[in-house]
Amino acid sequence: MKELVEVIAKSLVEHPEEVAVTETENEKTILVELRVAPSDMGKVIGKQGRIAKAIRCVVKAAASKEEKKVVVEILQ
């Protein structure tokens, strides 16, 4: 999941070198934290959160094989 979020985020932002993704896994959940430059927050979130929702949807579909819940948090 980490690599998927990283590839998507780097293709969206102006400063791909500042994209950082961390992944924490528990028994039933996977927490993916995405950090981008403050100037790129709008590009990752999108109008009314549409891009953020799309990222979460793609990651959820990719995680359906693992039978775990995936939470994607976008942080500054």
mmCIF file of N, CA and C in Angstrom:
data_model
loop_
_atom_site.group_PDB
_atom_site.id
_atom_site.type_symbol
_atom_site.label_atom_id
_atom_site.label_comp_id
_atom_site.label_asym_id
_atom_site.label_seq_id
_atom_site.Cartn_x
_atom_site.Cartn_y
_atom_site.Cartn_z
ATOM 1 N N MET A 1 0.809 -1.186 0.000
ATOM 2 C CA MET A 1 0.000 0.000 0.000
ATOM 3 C C MET A 1 0.863 1.265 0.000
ATOM 4 N N LYS A 2 1.959 1.191 0.696
ATOM 5 C CA LYS A 2 2.852 2.349 0.813
ATOM 6 C C LYS A 2 3.346 2.794 -0.561
ATOM 7 N N GLU A 3 3.769 1.855 -1.370
ATOM 8 C CA GLU A 3 4.307 2.190 -2.680
ATOM 9 C C GLU A 3 3.227 2.777 -3.592
ATOM 10 N N LEU A 4 2.025 2.255 -3.493
ATOM 11 C CA LEU A 4 0.916 2.742 -4.303
ATOM 12 C C LEU A 4 0.592 4.198 -3.980
ATOM 13 N N VAL A 5 0.477 4.513 -2.713
ATOM 14 C CA VAL A 5 0.184 5.884 -2.287
ATOM 15 C C VAL A 5 1.319 6.818 -2.690
ATOM 16 N N GLU A 6 2.548 6.342 -2.559
ATOM 17 C CA GLU A 6 3.711 7.162 -2.903
ATOM 18 C C GLU A 6 3.740 7.504 -4.396
ATOM 19 N N VAL A 7 3.459 6.544 -5.240
ATOM 20 C CA VAL A 7 3.457 6.775 -6.682
ATOM 21 C C VAL A 7 2.362 7.762 -7.070
ATOM 22 N N ILE A 8 1.183 7.585 -6.517
ATOM 23 C CA ILE A 8 0.071 8.485 -6.824
ATOM 24 C C ILE A 8 0.390 9.908 -6.368
ATOM 25 N N ALA A 9 0.883 10.051 -5.137
ATOM 26 C CA ALA A 9 1.150 11.378 -4.586
ATOM 27 C C ALA A 9 2.265 12.090 -5.349
ATOM 28 N N LYS A 10 3.321 11.378 -5.684
ATOM 29 C CA LYS A 10 4.434 12.003 -6.397
ATOM 30 C C LYS A 10 4.035 12.490 -7.781
ATOM 31 N N SER A 11 3.054 11.838 -8.394
ATOM 32 C CA SER A 11 2.611 12.278 -9.713
ATOM 33 C C SER A 11 1.720 13.518 -9.638
ATOM 34 N N LEU A 12 1.196 13.823 -8.459
ATOM 35 C CA LEU A 12 0.295 14.957 -8.300
ATOM 36 C C LEU A 12 0.987 16.259 -7.889
ATOM 37 N N VAL A 13 2.061 16.169 -7.112
ATOM 38 C CA VAL A 13 2.638 17.351 -6.467
ATOM 39 C C VAL A 13 3.749 17.993 -7.298
ATOM 40 N N GLU A 14 4.092 19.231 -6.925
ATOM 41 C CA GLU A 14 5.192 19.943 -7.572
ATOM 42 C C GLU A 14 6.540 19.604 -6.945
ATOM 43 N N HIS A 15 6.532 19.189 -5.678
ATOM 44 C CA HIS A 15 7.763 18.850 -4.960
ATOM 45 C C HIS A 15 7.739 17.363 -4.565
ATOM 46 N N PRO A 16 7.991 16.472 -5.520
ATOM 47 C CA PRO A 16 7.913 15.038 -5.199
ATOM 48 C C PRO A 16 8.975 14.575 -4.205
ATOM 49 N N GLU A 17 10.050 15.328 -4.075
ATOM 50 C CA GLU A 17 11.088 14.928 -3.119
ATOM 51 C C GLU A 17 10.633 15.095 -1.675
ATOM 52 N N GLU A 18 9.572 15.870 -1.438
ATOM 53 C CA GLU A 18 9.069 16.088 -0.081
ATOM 54 C C GLU A 18 7.921 15.155 0.289
ATOM 55 N N VAL A 19 7.591 14.229 -0.578
ATOM 56 C CA VAL A 19 6.534 13.252 -0.283
ATOM 57 C C VAL A 19 7.113 12.166 0.615
ATOM 58 N N ALA A 20 6.439 11.927 1.735
ATOM 59 C CA ALA A 20 6.863 10.881 2.663
ATOM 60 C C ALA A 20 5.646 10.046 3.040
ATOM 61 N N VAL A 21 5.792 8.742 2.933
ATOM 62 C CA VAL A 21 4.699 7.829 3.246
ATOM 63 C C VAL A 21 5.178 6.840 4.293
ATOM 64 N N THR A 22 4.401 6.705 5.373
ATOM 65 C CA THR A 22 4.707 5.714 6.403
ATOM 66 C C THR A 22 3.526 4.762 6.521
ATOM 67 N N GLU A 23 3.834 3.520 6.818
ATOM 68 C CA GLU A 23 2.800 2.495 6.919
ATOM 69 C C GLU A 23 2.929 1.777 8.252
ATOM 70 N N THR A 24 1.814 1.703 8.983
ATOM 71 C CA THR A 24 1.763 1.004 10.258
ATOM 72 C C THR A 24 0.684 -0.060 10.155
ATOM 73 N N GLU A 25 1.033 -1.277 10.523
ATOM 74 C CA GLU A 25 0.088 -2.388 10.358
ATOM 75 C C GLU A 25 -0.253 -3.014 11.699
ATOM 76 N N ASN A 26 -1.556 -3.194 11.934
ATOM 77 C CA ASN A 26 -2.063 -3.902 13.106
ATOM 78 C C ASN A 26 -2.685 -5.209 12.649
ATOM 79 N N GLU A 27 -3.411 -5.875 13.560
ATOM 80 C CA GLU A 27 -4.036 -7.147 13.210
ATOM 81 C C GLU A 27 -5.096 -6.973 12.120
ATOM 82 N N LYS A 28 -5.927 -5.919 12.248
ATOM 83 C CA LYS A 28 -7.046 -5.759 11.330
ATOM 84 C C LYS A 28 -6.956 -4.524 10.444
ATOM 85 N N THR A 29 -6.032 -3.622 10.731
ATOM 86 C CA THR A 29 -5.975 -2.373 9.964
ATOM 87 C C THR A 29 -4.563 -2.050 9.501
ATOM 88 N N ILE A 30 -4.502 -1.288 8.431
ATOM 89 C CA ILE A 30 -3.244 -0.753 7.925
ATOM 90 C C ILE A 30 -3.415 0.760 7.882
ATOM 91 N N LEU A 31 -2.546 1.487 8.570
ATOM 92 C CA LEU A 31 -2.589 2.941 8.588
ATOM 93 C C LEU A 31 -1.489 3.466 7.673
ATOM 94 N N VAL A 32 -1.875 4.240 6.669
ATOM 95 C CA VAL A 32 -0.932 4.823 5.725
ATOM 96 C C VAL A 32 -0.985 6.339 5.917
ATOM 97 N N GLU A 33 0.143 6.932 6.296
ATOM 98 C CA GLU A 33 0.216 8.376 6.499
ATOM 99 C C GLU A 33 0.997 9.000 5.355
ATOM 100 N N LEU A 34 0.394 9.979 4.710
ATOM 101 C CA LEU A 34 0.998 10.672 3.590
ATOM 102 C C LEU A 34 1.329 12.093 4.012
ATOM 103 N N ARG A 35 2.588 12.459 3.887
ATOM 104 C CA ARG A 35 3.027 13.825 4.206
ATOM 105 C C ARG A 35 3.563 14.472 2.935
ATOM 106 N N VAL A 36 3.082 15.710 2.688
ATOM 107 C CA VAL A 36 3.524 16.467 1.515
ATOM 108 C C VAL A 36 3.886 17.876 1.963
ATOM 109 N N ALA A 37 4.513 18.619 1.069
ATOM 110 C CA ALA A 37 4.863 20.012 1.353
ATOM 111 C C ALA A 37 3.580 20.818 1.540
ATOM 112 N N PRO A 38 3.616 21.836 2.398
ATOM 113 C CA PRO A 38 2.411 22.654 2.625
ATOM 114 C C PRO A 38 1.843 23.256 1.341
ATOM 115 N N SER A 39 2.693 23.603 0.399
ATOM 116 C CA SER A 39 2.212 24.190 -0.848
ATOM 117 C C SER A 39 1.517 23.163 -1.745
ATOM 118 N N ASP A 40 1.724 21.875 -1.483
ATOM 119 C CA ASP A 40 1.122 20.822 -2.300
ATOM 120 C C ASP A 40 -0.126 20.198 -1.675
ATOM 121 N N MET A 41 -0.519 20.652 -0.500
ATOM 122 C CA MET A 41 -1.685 20.067 0.170
ATOM 123 C C MET A 41 -2.943 20.160 -0.678
ATOM 124 N N GLY A 42 -3.157 21.296 -1.312
ATOM 125 C CA GLY A 42 -4.350 21.484 -2.130
ATOM 126 C C GLY A 42 -4.408 20.536 -3.308
ATOM 127 N N LYS A 43 -3.255 20.228 -3.873
ATOM 128 C CA LYS A 43 -3.209 19.323 -5.023
ATOM 129 C C LYS A 43 -3.530 17.886 -4.626
ATOM 130 N N VAL A 44 -3.142 17.506 -3.427
ATOM 131 C CA VAL A 44 -3.391 16.140 -2.969
ATOM 132 C C VAL A 44 -4.830 15.986 -2.478
ATOM 133 N N ILE A 45 -5.373 17.033 -1.879
ATOM 134 C CA ILE A 45 -6.745 16.959 -1.371
ATOM 135 C C ILE A 45 -7.757 17.190 -2.494
ATOM 136 N N GLY A 46 -7.505 18.174 -3.328
ATOM 137 C CA GLY A 46 -8.410 18.458 -4.443
ATOM 138 C C GLY A 46 -9.622 19.254 -4.014
ATOM 139 N N LYS A 47 -10.410 19.667 -4.986
ATOM 140 C CA LYS A 47 -11.618 20.430 -4.694
ATOM 141 C C LYS A 47 -12.626 19.535 -3.985
ATOM 142 N N GLN A 48 -13.086 20.008 -2.841
ATOM 143 C CA GLN A 48 -14.042 19.287 -1.994
ATOM 144 C C GLN A 48 -13.549 17.891 -1.617
ATOM 145 N N GLY A 49 -12.222 17.693 -1.618
ATOM 146 C CA GLY A 49 -11.648 16.421 -1.199
ATOM 147 C C GLY A 49 -11.774 15.296 -2.200
ATOM 148 N N ARG A 50 -12.024 15.625 -3.453
ATOM 149 C CA ARG A 50 -12.257 14.583 -4.454
ATOM 150 C C ARG A 50 -11.018 13.730 -4.725
ATOM 151 N N ILE A 51 -9.857 14.359 -4.798
ATOM 152 C CA ILE A 51 -8.641 13.584 -5.080
ATOM 153 C C ILE A 51 -8.292 12.700 -3.888
ATOM 154 N N ALA A 52 -8.449 13.232 -2.673
ATOM 155 C CA ALA A 52 -8.191 12.428 -1.473
ATOM 156 C C ALA A 52 -9.126 11.228 -1.419
ATOM 157 N N LYS A 53 -10.389 11.432 -1.755
ATOM 158 C CA LYS A 53 -11.351 10.323 -1.781
ATOM 159 C C LYS A 53 -10.960 9.291 -2.832
ATOM 160 N N ALA A 54 -10.487 9.771 -3.981
ATOM 161 C CA ALA A 54 -10.084 8.851 -5.049
ATOM 162 C C ALA A 54 -8.871 8.021 -4.626
ATOM 163 N N ILE A 55 -7.912 8.658 -3.962
ATOM 164 C CA ILE A 55 -6.737 7.926 -3.470
ATOM 165 C C ILE A 55 -7.183 6.844 -2.496
ATOM 166 N N ARG A 56 -8.067 7.203 -1.563
ATOM 167 C CA ARG A 56 -8.558 6.233 -0.581
ATOM 168 C C ARG A 56 -9.310 5.091 -1.261
ATOM 169 N N CYS A 57 -10.064 5.406 -2.294
ATOM 170 C CA CYS A 57 -10.830 4.382 -3.019
ATOM 171 C C CYS A 57 -9.900 3.391 -3.726
ATOM 172 N N VAL A 58 -8.872 3.895 -4.371
ATOM 173 C CA VAL A 58 -7.918 3.031 -5.069
ATOM 174 C C VAL A 58 -7.178 2.129 -4.078
ATOM 175 N N VAL A 59 -6.757 2.701 -2.953
ATOM 176 C CA VAL A 59 -6.034 1.924 -1.941
ATOM 177 C C VAL A 59 -6.953 0.872 -1.327
ATOM 178 N N LYS A 60 -8.199 1.234 -1.089
ATOM 179 C CA LYS A 60 -9.158 0.272 -0.533
ATOM 180 C C LYS A 60 -9.368 -0.899 -1.489
ATOM 181 N N ALA A 61 -9.456 -0.605 -2.782
ATOM 182 C CA ALA A 61 -9.618 -1.670 -3.769
ATOM 183 C C ALA A 61 -8.393 -2.568 -3.811
ATOM 184 N N ALA A 62 -7.213 -1.986 -3.716
ATOM 185 C CA ALA A 62 -5.983 -2.779 -3.731
ATOM 186 C C ALA A 62 -5.846 -3.631 -2.468
ATOM 187 N N ALA A 63 -6.409 -3.168 -1.364
ATOM 188 C CA ALA A 63 -6.282 -3.891 -0.100
ATOM 189 C C ALA A 63 -7.366 -4.949 0.092
ATOM 190 N N SER A 64 -8.301 -5.039 -0.811
ATOM 191 C CA SER A 64 -9.394 -5.999 -0.644
ATOM 192 C C SER A 64 -8.899 -7.452 -0.617
ATOM 193 N N LYS A 65 -7.760 -7.720 -1.228
ATOM 194 C CA LYS A 65 -7.197 -9.073 -1.217
ATOM 195 C C LYS A 65 -6.700 -9.469 0.174
ATOM 196 N N GLU A 66 -6.218 -8.475 0.927
ATOM 197 C CA GLU A 66 -5.624 -8.760 2.228
ATOM 198 C C GLU A 66 -6.642 -8.870 3.351
ATOM 199 N N GLU A 67 -7.908 -8.535 3.063
ATOM 200 C CA GLU A 67 -8.980 -8.593 4.054
ATOM 201 C C GLU A 67 -8.663 -7.767 5.292
ATOM 202 N N LYS A 68 -8.051 -6.594 5.078
ATOM 203 C CA LYS A 68 -7.758 -5.669 6.161
ATOM 204 C C LYS A 68 -8.312 -4.306 5.793
ATOM 205 N N LYS A 69 -8.662 -3.537 6.814
ATOM 206 C CA LYS A 69 -9.135 -2.193 6.586
ATOM 207 C C LYS A 69 -7.922 -1.270 6.423
ATOM 208 N N VAL A 70 -7.993 -0.394 5.434
ATOM 209 C CA VAL A 70 -6.886 0.536 5.178
ATOM 210 C C VAL A 70 -7.379 1.952 5.443
ATOM 211 N N VAL A 71 -6.604 2.695 6.238
ATOM 212 C CA VAL A 71 -6.911 4.084 6.533
ATOM 213 C C VAL A 71 -5.784 4.931 5.963
ATOM 214 N N VAL A 72 -6.132 5.904 5.113
ATOM 215 C CA VAL A 72 -5.149 6.810 4.539
ATOM 216 C C VAL A 72 -5.353 8.178 5.141
ATOM 217 N N GLU A 73 -4.316 8.697 5.812
ATOM 218 C CA GLU A 73 -4.348 10.028 6.393
ATOM 219 C C GLU A 73 -3.388 10.923 5.646
ATOM 220 N N ILE A 74 -3.848 12.130 5.315
ATOM 221 C CA ILE A 74 -3.014 13.092 4.628
ATOM 222 C C ILE A 74 -2.616 14.158 5.636
ATOM 223 N N LEU A 75 -1.311 14.271 5.864
ATOM 224 C CA LEU A 75 -0.788 15.192 6.882
ATOM 225 C C LEU A 75 0.134 16.213 6.232
ATOM 226 N N GLN A 76 0.335 17.311 6.967
ATOM 227 C CA GLN A 76 1.223 18.357 6.461
ATOM 228 C C GLN A 76 2.618 18.152 6.953
#
